[in-house]
XYZ file of N, CA and C in Angstrom:
759
model
N -16.316 -11.614 -3.914
C -16.016 -13.146 -3.479
C -16.881 -14.607 -3.889
N -16.232 -14.995 -5.340
C -17.298 -16.185 -5.566
C -17.638 -17.003 -4.358
N -18.674 -18.031 -5.235
C -18.717 -19.279 -4.819
C -18.469 -20.688 -5.193
N -16.979 -20.541 -5.499
C -16.509 -21.459 -6.175
C -16.380 -22.553 -5.450
N -16.073 -22.555 -3.926
C -15.029 -23.158 -3.361
C -13.905 -23.081 -2.784
N -13.107 -22.687 -2.493
C -11.956 -22.964 -1.644
C -10.311 -22.673 -3.261
N -10.283 -21.802 -2.699
C -8.725 -20.982 -4.418
C -7.777 -21.138 -3.496
N -6.242 -22.264 -3.638
C -4.833 -21.580 -2.922
C -4.311 -21.099 -4.551
N -4.100 -19.695 -3.571
C -3.732 -18.565 -4.938
C -2.130 -17.859 -4.611
N -1.200 -17.859 -5.362
C 0.061 -17.278 -4.958
C 0.120 -16.239 -5.731
N 0.608 -15.371 -5.469
C 1.670 -13.831 -5.850
C 1.925 -13.776 -7.390
N 1.518 -13.074 -8.865
C 1.905 -13.352 -9.766
C 2.589 -12.193 -9.850
N 3.783 -12.940 -11.020
C 4.496 -11.008 -10.971
C 4.907 -11.119 -12.654
N 5.978 -12.018 -12.969
C 6.037 -12.138 -14.357
C 5.317 -13.767 -15.154
N 5.343 -14.566 -14.297
C 5.192 -15.649 -15.266
C 3.875 -16.549 -13.619
N 2.911 -17.433 -14.388
C 1.765 -17.351 -12.880
C 1.951 -17.888 -11.932
N 2.059 -18.245 -10.633
C 2.323 -19.180 -9.738
C 3.882 -18.344 -9.393
N 5.092 -17.307 -9.981
C 6.029 -17.564 -9.960
C 5.959 -17.024 -8.499
N 4.626 -16.170 -7.441
C 5.052 -16.055 -6.372
C 6.122 -14.787 -6.170
N 5.735 -13.643 -7.040
C 6.644 -12.452 -6.879
C 5.783 -11.606 -6.207
N 6.599 -10.908 -6.010
C 5.569 -9.278 -5.028
C 7.117 -7.844 -4.880
N 6.068 -6.893 -4.309
C 7.037 -5.552 -4.402
C 7.002 -5.261 -3.283
N 7.459 -5.087 -2.225
C 7.143 -4.625 -1.268
C 8.194 -3.009 -1.080
N 8.006 -1.463 -0.380
C 8.282 -0.707 -0.227
C 8.805 0.043 1.297
N 9.928 -0.137 1.351
C 9.882 0.873 3.109
C 11.258 1.905 3.231
N 11.014 2.513 4.461
C 12.341 3.161 4.735
C 12.505 2.581 6.041
N 14.698 2.548 5.380
C 15.014 2.440 6.522
C 15.838 3.948 7.313
N 15.876 4.235 8.423
C 16.494 5.217 8.411
C 18.271 4.879 9.024
N 18.723 5.406 7.579
C 20.069 5.253 6.721
C 20.411 5.789 5.551
N 21.712 6.958 5.453
C 21.797 7.286 4.402
C 22.013 6.621 3.229
N 21.965 7.247 2.135
C 21.698 5.390 0.591
C 22.912 5.254 0.442
N 23.708 4.188 0.471
C 25.097 4.066 0.041
C 25.270 2.119 -0.046
N 25.680 1.480 -0.531
C 26.071 0.100 -0.991
C 25.737 -0.869 0.602
N 26.005 -0.708 1.599
C 25.377 -1.230 2.870
C 23.952 -0.724 3.107
N 23.537 0.206 2.484
C 21.985 0.385 3.033
C 21.785 -0.459 2.754
N 21.373 -0.507 0.985
C 20.898 -1.137 0.337
C 21.188 -2.667 0.444
N 22.313 -3.056 0.659
C 22.448 -4.416 1.129
C 21.389 -4.555 3.157
N 21.190 -3.800 3.420
C 20.453 -4.349 4.691
C 19.592 -4.228 4.350
N 18.927 -3.363 3.361
C 16.942 -3.375 2.530
C 16.357 -5.590 2.259
N 18.063 -5.512 1.338
C 18.263 -6.766 1.200
C 17.988 -8.148 2.436
N 18.671 -7.731 2.873
C 18.631 -9.036 3.893
C 17.389 -8.981 5.053
N 16.273 -7.197 4.679
C 14.889 -7.382 5.857
C 14.010 -7.665 5.208
N 14.149 -8.046 3.797
C 13.756 -8.827 3.160
C 13.957 -10.167 2.639
N 14.790 -10.695 2.511
C 15.217 -11.736 3.013
C 14.775 -12.633 3.750
N 14.909 -11.284 5.301
C 13.901 -12.088 6.370
C 12.411 -12.188 6.349
N 12.071 -11.778 5.277
C 10.775 -11.128 5.354
C 9.692 -12.864 4.273
N 11.394 -13.252 4.412
C 10.407 -14.188 2.761
C 10.688 -13.881 1.560
N 11.448 -12.783 1.208
C 11.816 -12.860 0.139
C 12.282 -13.388 -0.436
N 13.004 -14.472 -1.404
C 14.200 -14.963 -2.053
C 14.011 -15.869 -3.076
N 14.666 -15.146 -4.607
C 15.579 -13.820 -4.382
C 14.992 -12.454 -4.432
N 16.217 -11.744 -3.805
C 15.544 -10.128 -3.722
C 15.920 -9.233 -3.955
N 15.748 -8.678 -4.990
C 16.478 -7.605 -6.114
C 15.997 -6.409 -5.290
N 17.438 -5.017 -5.198
C 17.024 -3.798 -4.841
C 16.506 -2.961 -5.725
N 15.288 -2.675 -6.015
C 14.646 -2.111 -7.495
C 14.569 -0.930 -7.795
N 15.045 0.049 -6.310
C 15.253 0.730 -6.318
C 15.558 2.014 -5.042
N 15.770 2.292 -4.740
C 16.540 3.385 -3.754
C 16.712 4.704 -3.856
N 16.273 5.815 -2.899
C 16.468 7.090 -3.120
C 16.574 7.559 -1.333
N 17.704 8.066 -1.375
C 17.837 9.026 0.149
C 16.993 9.795 -0.052
N 16.560 10.471 1.862
C 15.586 11.003 2.202
C 16.217 12.009 3.581
N 15.987 12.821 2.759
C 16.923 14.181 3.529
C 18.067 13.650 3.872
N 19.236 13.523 5.383
C 20.450 13.359 5.078
C 20.284 11.524 6.045
N 19.405 10.996 6.449
C 19.697 10.202 7.121
C 18.891 8.726 6.999
N 17.597 9.000 5.850
C 16.754 7.622 5.575
C 16.702 7.656 3.737
N 16.410 6.073 4.115
C 16.226 5.843 2.546
C 15.150 5.355 2.469
N 14.321 4.681 1.417
C 13.386 4.875 0.879
C 13.794 3.534 -0.185
N 13.349 2.784 -0.190
C 13.124 1.648 -0.955
C 12.625 0.600 -1.477
N 12.414 0.199 -2.618
C 11.654 -0.785 -3.697
C 12.105 -2.421 -3.872
N 11.541 -3.504 -3.219
C 12.351 -4.280 -3.137
C 11.416 -5.236 -3.677
N 11.958 -6.483 -4.418
C 11.395 -7.255 -5.710
C 11.824 -8.361 -5.394
N 11.023 -9.423 -5.173
C 11.499 -10.831 -5.404
C 10.089 -11.733 -4.981
N 10.958 -13.813 -4.848
C 9.448 -14.372 -4.888
C 9.339 -15.006 -3.421
N 8.098 -14.714 -3.201
C 7.950 -15.857 -2.183
C 7.366 -16.934 -2.195
N 7.276 -18.215 -1.167
C 6.985 -19.393 -0.891
C 5.385 -19.434 -0.403
N 5.332 -18.528 0.342
C 3.005 -18.406 0.864
C 2.063 -18.985 -0.269
N 1.372 -19.294 0.747
C 0.391 -19.385 -0.454
C -1.192 -18.786 0.573
N -2.530 -18.157 -0.418
C -3.525 -17.943 0.520
C -4.131 -19.414 -0.004
N -5.054 -19.510 1.344
C -6.378 -20.079 0.751
C -7.782 -19.652 1.311
N -8.395 -19.150 -0.227
C -9.866 -17.946 0.067
C -10.800 -18.633 1.176
N -10.592 -19.332 1.702
C -11.185 -20.414 1.820
C -11.823 -19.918 3.552
N -9.557 -19.037 3.831
C -9.660 -18.302 5.622
C -9.424 -17.293 5.967
N -10.209 -16.513 4.229
C -10.277 -15.398 4.584
C -11.416 -14.615 4.866
N -10.956 -13.543 5.458
C -12.416 -13.809 7.354
C -12.590 -12.121 6.376
N -13.604 -11.534 5.810
C -14.070 -9.343 5.442
C -15.587 -9.590 5.734
N -15.227 -8.580 5.539
C -17.318 -8.119 6.278
C -17.844 -7.311 4.553
N -19.088 -8.434 4.344
C -19.581 -8.515 3.633
C -20.515 -7.498 3.342
N -20.841 -6.720 2.482
C -22.454 -5.840 2.027
C -23.075 -6.950 2.766
N -23.851 -6.463 3.951
C -25.538 -7.123 3.940
C -27.050 -6.670 3.634
N -26.836 -5.267 3.254
C -27.864 -4.815 2.442
C -27.695 -4.032 1.790
N -28.750 -4.133 1.102
C -29.378 -3.485 -0.421
C -28.307 -3.140 -1.119
N -28.039 -2.062 -2.183
C -27.408 -1.231 -2.347
C -28.510 -0.276 -2.795
N -28.759 0.544 -2.498
C -30.158 1.699 -2.912
C -29.195 2.495 -3.985
N -30.837 3.055 -4.535
C -30.986 4.080 -5.548
C -31.232 5.594 -4.421
N -30.954 7.333 -4.795
C -31.052 8.061 -4.004
C -32.403 7.724 -3.917
N -33.563 7.768 -4.832
C -35.245 7.376 -4.703
C -35.877 6.816 -3.738
N -34.901 5.531 -4.095
C -35.236 4.562 -2.502
C -35.125 4.371 -1.441
N -33.427 5.220 -1.389
C -33.280 5.678 0.178
C -34.026 6.989 0.640
N -34.281 8.156 -0.536
C -35.695 8.848 0.128
C -36.943 8.445 0.824
N -37.446 7.016 -0.076
C -38.623 6.568 -0.252
C -38.923 6.031 1.378
N -37.782 4.807 1.672
C -37.726 3.997 2.622
C -37.820 5.513 3.592
N -36.434 6.734 3.632
C -36.968 7.378 5.028
C -38.411 7.575 5.518
N -38.829 8.597 4.883
C -39.967 8.664 4.646
C -41.228 7.741 4.445
N -41.298 6.106 4.095
C -42.286 4.962 5.054
C -42.198 5.229 5.976
N -40.556 4.859 6.205
C -40.177 4.264 7.518
C -40.214 4.922 9.049
N -39.423 6.153 8.619
C -38.687 7.823 9.941
C -39.364 7.655 9.810
N -40.785 8.602 8.622
C -41.607 9.589 8.658
C -40.968 11.532 9.203
N -40.048 11.270 8.773
C -39.431 12.351 8.919
C -37.902 12.361 8.031
N -37.155 13.244 8.843
C -35.497 13.112 8.155
C -34.781 12.873 9.078
N -33.853 12.151 7.845
C -33.044 11.170 9.285
C -31.749 12.332 8.924
N -31.199 12.930 10.479
C -30.617 13.469 11.091
C -29.226 13.019 11.115
N -28.113 12.872 9.883
C -26.221 12.979 10.298
C -26.067 13.992 10.416
N -24.756 13.625 11.606
C -23.903 14.449 11.386
C -22.654 14.033 11.363
N -21.981 14.959 10.563
C -20.977 14.435 10.399
C -19.434 15.119 11.155
N -17.845 14.649 11.011
C -16.789 15.242 11.173
C -15.901 14.487 11.350
N -14.335 15.505 11.312
C -13.075 14.820 12.147
C -12.773 15.200 13.063
N -12.705 13.625 13.815
C -12.874 14.152 15.321
C -10.670 14.352 15.978
N -10.792 14.958 16.730
C -9.320 15.387 17.659
C -8.515 15.862 16.698
N -7.287 15.974 15.835
C -6.710 16.800 15.263
C -6.274 17.362 14.311
N -7.098 15.650 13.877
C -7.662 15.061 12.069
C -7.979 16.108 11.907
N -7.551 16.958 10.256
C -8.235 18.521 9.987
C -7.396 17.815 8.453
N -7.821 16.450 7.894
C -8.118 15.909 6.566
C -9.908 16.216 6.396
N -10.356 16.919 5.326
C -11.838 16.853 5.792
C -12.485 16.162 4.087
N -11.079 15.569 3.128
C -12.134 15.208 1.743
C -12.460 14.214 2.120
N -12.936 12.834 3.149
C -13.268 11.589 3.396
C -14.544 12.241 4.030
N -14.453 12.573 4.236
C -16.172 13.834 5.302
C -17.200 15.002 4.188
N -16.095 15.419 3.901
C -16.642 15.572 2.275
C -17.041 15.286 1.490
N -16.389 14.109 1.172
C -16.509 13.217 0.105
C -17.852 12.443 0.429
N -18.280 12.335 1.822
C -19.626 11.747 1.397
C -20.458 12.376 2.263
N -20.658 13.718 2.726
C -21.223 14.523 3.588
C -22.007 15.527 2.069
N -20.744 16.309 1.541
C -21.433 17.198 0.841
C -21.853 16.767 -0.985
N -22.667 18.158 -1.029
C -23.337 17.928 -2.047
C -22.757 17.017 -3.052
N -21.635 17.426 -3.410
C -21.334 16.999 -5.352
C -20.313 16.008 -4.740
N -20.433 15.229 -3.262
C -19.880 13.835 -3.349
C -18.409 13.180 -3.503
N -18.581 12.241 -4.780
C -17.318 10.961 -4.594
C -17.331 10.188 -6.032
N -16.734 10.070 -6.417
C -16.715 8.893 -7.584
C -18.233 9.071 -8.629
N -18.516 10.377 -8.493
C -19.369 10.328 -9.661
C -20.902 9.913 -8.882
N -21.006 10.274 -7.395
C -22.398 10.365 -7.236
C -22.372 11.091 -6.495
N -23.719 11.765 -6.033
C -23.446 12.918 -5.188
C -23.699 12.826 -3.599
N -23.449 13.834 -2.546
C -23.465 13.156 -0.928
C -24.193 13.040 -1.036
N -24.465 13.111 1.353
C -25.803 12.672 1.538
C -26.271 14.164 1.367
N -26.617 15.494 1.238
C -26.340 16.697 1.401
C -27.230 16.391 0.560
N -27.274 15.880 -1.103
C -28.196 15.096 -2.364
C -29.834 15.155 -1.280
N -29.274 13.923 -0.315
C -30.995 13.128 -0.312
C -31.276 14.045 0.230
N -32.831 14.267 -0.303
C -34.090 15.055 0.342
C -34.435 14.747 1.735
N -34.472 13.545 1.792
C -34.789 13.154 2.722
C -33.844 12.786 4.335
N -32.616 13.319 3.867
C -31.350 13.160 5.235
C -31.123 14.705 5.593
N -30.969 15.281 6.743
C -30.934 16.621 7.440
C -29.459 15.916 7.626
N -28.270 16.861 6.852
C -26.537 16.880 7.426
C -26.291 17.944 7.466
N -25.482 17.770 8.519
C -24.889 19.083 9.686
C -23.160 18.478 8.992
N -22.493 18.742 8.415
C -20.939 18.402 8.454
C -20.309 19.484 9.134
N -19.270 19.047 10.200
C -19.457 20.247 11.325
C -17.779 19.940 10.980
N -17.140 19.329 9.681
C -15.104 20.184 9.621
C -14.598 19.265 10.198
N -13.352 20.305 10.180
C -12.388 19.287 10.886
C -11.905 19.219 12.318
N -10.698 18.683 12.611
C -10.766 19.376 14.811
C -11.702 19.182 15.176
N -12.128 18.200 15.274
C -14.027 18.510 16.854
C -13.232 18.013 17.478
N -13.419 18.294 18.996
C -13.086 17.563 19.930
C -14.381 16.797 19.788
N -14.165 15.635 20.554
C -15.335 14.427 21.391
C -16.590 15.107 21.645
N -15.852 15.819 22.940
C -17.693 16.254 23.459
C -18.316 17.229 22.904
N -17.871 17.987 21.949
C -18.210 18.875 21.148
C -19.248 18.139 20.368
N -18.638 17.255 19.703
C -19.068 15.913 18.873
C -20.436 15.656 19.394
N -19.748 15.266 20.507
C -20.940 14.547 21.284
C -22.354 15.797 21.929
N -22.571 16.881 22.763
C -22.797 18.485 22.521
C -24.009 18.529 20.984
N -22.898 18.453 20.706
C -23.743 18.994 18.494
C -24.751 17.407 18.649
N -24.867 16.810 18.250
C -25.578 15.093 18.350
C -26.672 15.021 19.322
N -26.454 15.391 20.991
C -27.475 16.155 21.121
C -28.789 16.807 20.335
N -28.052 18.007 20.226
C -28.609 19.549 20.241
C -29.829 19.054 18.734
N -28.485 17.982 17.783
C -28.969 18.161 17.050
C -30.522 16.818 16.758
N -30.643 16.235 17.921
C -31.536 14.433 17.995
C -30.615 13.401 16.558
N -29.675 13.357 16.461
C -28.436 12.625 15.636
C -29.508 11.516 15.392
N -29.807 10.910 13.652
C -29.958 9.756 14.096
C -28.667 8.465 14.243
N -27.661 9.215 13.338
C -25.971 9.003 12.292
C -25.352 9.337 13.134
N -24.448 9.194 13.346
C -22.849 9.817 13.138
C -21.665 9.331 12.742
N -20.979 10.361 11.899
C -20.325 9.920 10.700
C -18.655 10.180 11.043
N -17.704 9.313 11.362
C -16.147 10.330 11.261
C -16.008 9.616 11.280
N -15.127 11.203 10.045
C -13.620 10.322 9.259
C -12.252 10.809 10.069
N -11.606 9.529 9.758
C -10.231 9.422 10.419
C -9.335 8.990 8.884
N -8.500 10.290 8.635
C -7.354 10.196 7.686
C -5.796 10.252 8.442
N -5.723 10.841 9.391
C -5.047 10.770 10.378
C -4.508 9.873 10.660
N -2.835 9.062 10.597
C -3.699 7.359 11.505
C -1.869 7.521 12.145
N -0.524 8.024 12.400
C 0.440 8.293 12.859
C 0.160 7.818 14.019
N 0.691 6.709 14.503
C 1.033 5.823 16.016
C -0.808 6.011 16.238
N -1.430 5.104 15.834
C -3.273 4.850 15.509
C -4.006 6.037 16.368
N -3.435 6.323 15.718
C -4.118 7.481 16.161
C -5.607 7.970 16.256
N -6.363 7.188 14.520
C -7.463 6.915 14.518
C -8.229 6.024 15.456
N -7.562 4.829 15.548
C -8.346 4.448 16.656
C -8.337 4.848 17.584
N -7.529 5.546 18.631
C -7.626 5.962 19.814
C -8.876 6.522 19.927
N -8.761 7.919 18.188
C -10.146 8.945 18.484
C -11.269 7.575 18.788
N -11.414 7.029 17.850
C -12.780 6.179 17.406
C -12.988 5.759 18.774
N -11.907 5.284 20.123
C -11.766 4.508 20.854
C -13.075 5.043 21.707
N -12.097 6.454 21.714
C -12.235 7.490 22.591
C -14.030 8.185 22.882
N -14.573 8.862 20.336
C -15.796 8.982 20.357
C -16.987 8.039 20.589
N -16.292 6.606 20.893
C -17.643 5.823 21.214
C -17.437 5.812 22.675
N -16.523 6.183 23.636
C -16.918 6.140 25.144
C -17.739 7.025 25.394
N -17.115 8.123 24.763
C -18.081 9.137 25.419
C -19.431 8.982 25.241
N -20.132 8.679 23.527
C -21.004 8.232 23.624
C -22.206 7.113 24.428
N -21.420 6.748 24.755
C -21.777 6.099 26.066
C -22.254 6.268 27.517
N -21.471 7.077 27.455
C -21.494 7.648 28.536
C -22.679 8.664 28.711
N -22.698 8.967 27.496
C -23.709 10.635 27.020
C -25.096 9.908 26.781
N -25.270 8.598 26.266
C -26.828 8.287 25.631
C -26.400 6.607 26.606
N -28.118 6.279 26.818
C -28.873 5.518 26.676
C -28.390 3.920 25.600
N -28.894 2.872 25.680
C -28.335 1.986 25.050
C -29.302 2.270 23.777
N -30.319 2.430 23.823
C -32.061 2.991 23.465
C -31.847 4.219 22.649
N -30.834 5.078 23.258
C -30.927 6.218 22.149
C -29.832 7.051 21.794
N -28.793 5.958 21.864
C -27.483 6.082 21.919
C -27.322 6.551 19.828
N -26.966 7.499 18.757
C -27.580 7.054 17.608
C -26.299 6.311 16.754
N -26.470 5.792 15.559
C -25.523 4.938 14.904
C -23.934 5.397 14.758
N -23.192 4.433 15.257
C -21.570 5.487 15.365
C -20.876 4.420 13.868
N -21.210 6.102 12.770
C -20.192 5.207 12.098
C -18.654 5.754 11.922
N -17.133 5.094 11.650
C -16.180 5.450 10.996
C -15.676 4.729 9.984
N -14.758 6.106 8.837
C -14.221 5.365 8.442
C -12.708 5.665 7.715
N -12.138 5.234 6.324
C -10.721 6.071 6.690
C -9.873 5.151 5.822
N -9.160 5.325 5.331
C -7.707 4.688 4.655
C -7.604 3.487 5.289
N -7.346 3.063 7.057
C -6.699 2.943 7.228
C -7.579 1.699 7.922
N -8.330 1.628 8.293
C -9.514 1.133 9.605
C -9.909 0.063 9.141
N -9.939 -1.247 9.638
C -9.712 -2.972 9.425
C -11.399 -2.804 9.834
N -12.190 -3.664 8.925
C -13.873 -2.857 8.658
C -13.994 -4.170 10.207
N -12.923 -5.737 9.798
C -13.882 -6.470 11.359
C -12.713 -5.899 12.516
N -12.672 -4.360 12.594
C -12.757 -3.930 14.031
C -14.098 -3.500 14.445
N -14.716 -3.212 14.296
C -16.439 -2.588 14.665
C -16.820 -3.244 16.226
N -17.150 -4.054 16.381
C -16.938 -4.190 18.052
C -15.841 -3.802 18.650
N -14.349 -3.917 18.689
C -13.648 -3.813 19.403
C -13.336 -2.076 19.558
N -13.726 -1.885 18.477
C -13.697 -0.125 18.771
C -15.073 0.761 19.102
N -16.363 -0.358 19.316
C -17.547 0.430 19.698
C -17.988 1.353 18.698
N -18.127 0.605 17.237
C -19.140 1.067 16.081
C -19.755 0.654 15.513
N -21.359 0.780 15.584
C -21.854 0.266 14.884
C -21.059 -0.426 13.104
N -20.359 0.213 12.659
C -20.021 0.214 11.332
C -18.932 0.760 10.908
N -17.473 -0.041 9.991
C -16.639 0.702 9.385
C -17.168 1.188 8.776
N -15.944 1.786 7.915
C -15.575 1.616 6.345
C -14.571 2.534 5.986
N -14.090 1.453 4.744
C -12.743 1.480 4.778
C -13.016 2.368 3.149
N -11.047 2.036 2.306
C -11.476 2.480 1.534
C -12.190 2.544 0.390
N -12.739 3.018 -0.470
C -13.733 3.734 -1.856
C -14.841 3.177 -1.707
N -14.956 3.378 -0.271
C -16.519 4.313 0.303
C -17.618 4.499 -0.847
N -18.240 4.539 -1.270
C -18.716 6.322 -1.705
C -20.233 6.937 -0.697
N -21.348 7.652 -1.290
C -22.074 8.547 -0.576
C -23.157 7.126 -1.052
N -23.247 6.212 -2.070
C -24.381 5.523 -1.707
C -23.894 4.447 -0.904
N -23.025 4.021 -0.584
C -23.145 2.710 0.777
C -22.840 3.407 1.971
N -23.347 4.144 2.185
C -23.415 5.425 3.007
C -24.669 5.705 3.774
N -25.491 5.822 2.342
C -26.961 6.439 2.657
C -27.605 4.578 3.080
N -27.705 3.946 1.799
C -27.728 2.225 1.951
C -27.415 1.520 3.296
N -26.861 2.244 3.981
C -26.535 1.223 4.678
C -27.239 1.774 6.179
N -27.810 3.549 6.412
C -27.976 3.880 6.844
C -29.804 3.449 7.183
N -30.138 3.904 5.732
C -31.399 3.062 5.862
C -31.362 1.669 6.363
N -30.698 0.893 6.022
C -30.744 -0.682 6.879
C -31.159 -1.068 7.754
N -30.137 0.378 8.150
C -30.003 0.297 9.681
C -31.532 0.930 10.704
N -31.534 2.772 9.474
C -32.428 2.951 11.115
C -34.113 2.975 9.882
N -34.004 2.915 9.245
C -35.428 3.548 8.259
C -36.381 2.093 7.438
N -35.403 0.620 7.398
C -35.963 0.084 7.140
C -35.879 -1.748 7.953
N -37.133 -2.137 7.675
C -36.857 -4.116 8.208
C -36.624 -4.847 7.496
N -36.197 -4.599 6.031
C -35.573 -5.425 5.725
C -33.538 -5.728 5.814
N -32.988 -7.099 6.398
C -31.590 -7.424 7.184
C -31.405 -8.270 6.302
N -32.585 -9.185 5.168
C -31.559 -9.908 4.823
C -30.097 -9.846 4.288
N -28.954 -10.713 3.947
C -28.404 -10.671 3.250
C -27.697 -10.549 1.682
N -27.380 -9.633 0.850
C -27.629 -9.618 -0.366
C -26.643 -10.679 -1.508
N -27.248 -11.292 -2.714
C -26.559 -12.512 -2.295
C -25.416 -11.713 -4.286
């Protein structure tokens, strides 16, 4: 976000400032005219006026997926928006390796996993595996990092025990499954287990990531950092240096 001062924003659809937005949702009802009317009524109660149901498709025998289009009157003041800004330098792989070697004098140990019943390793693999993500090599590529990727469906006690065995400096947990806030429950369970197993000065850095996490919730969930969608291995490696192997704490402009 630029520092040009507050800006009042309204959604843009066909013309500037027209407030047009598109919303999708599913209703537990078979598709017919009454179902479309229910979708339009729901959108109206959400503040869209006028409302157009632009797409409706039945799912199975008793559900319908809708896309509605309409205008909202709401405005957003960017001065009121709260986000987690990156407060550390984004480093190259060489800079990461040099910082770890100079400040730790040994390899930085990272243990990664998907916990609970989450079998989706795409996130943890994108960060840890050497093939990486978005054109960046994963953490295994960094010669001064030792990465242990435990994969999917790792019970929290097993993760804690492995972190102890490996003398982990940092633990990375990816959570993709979010039904009924499973990612939040699993993260709270994990952070509580590490607090019980380690003293405050001995606990490894706890980092979680996934597309549905709110980066503002790190303190509430008991972790040190949350990474959301779009995170690359370089983001994580740079944060590891910032938190564990560097005296540089100044915000980045």
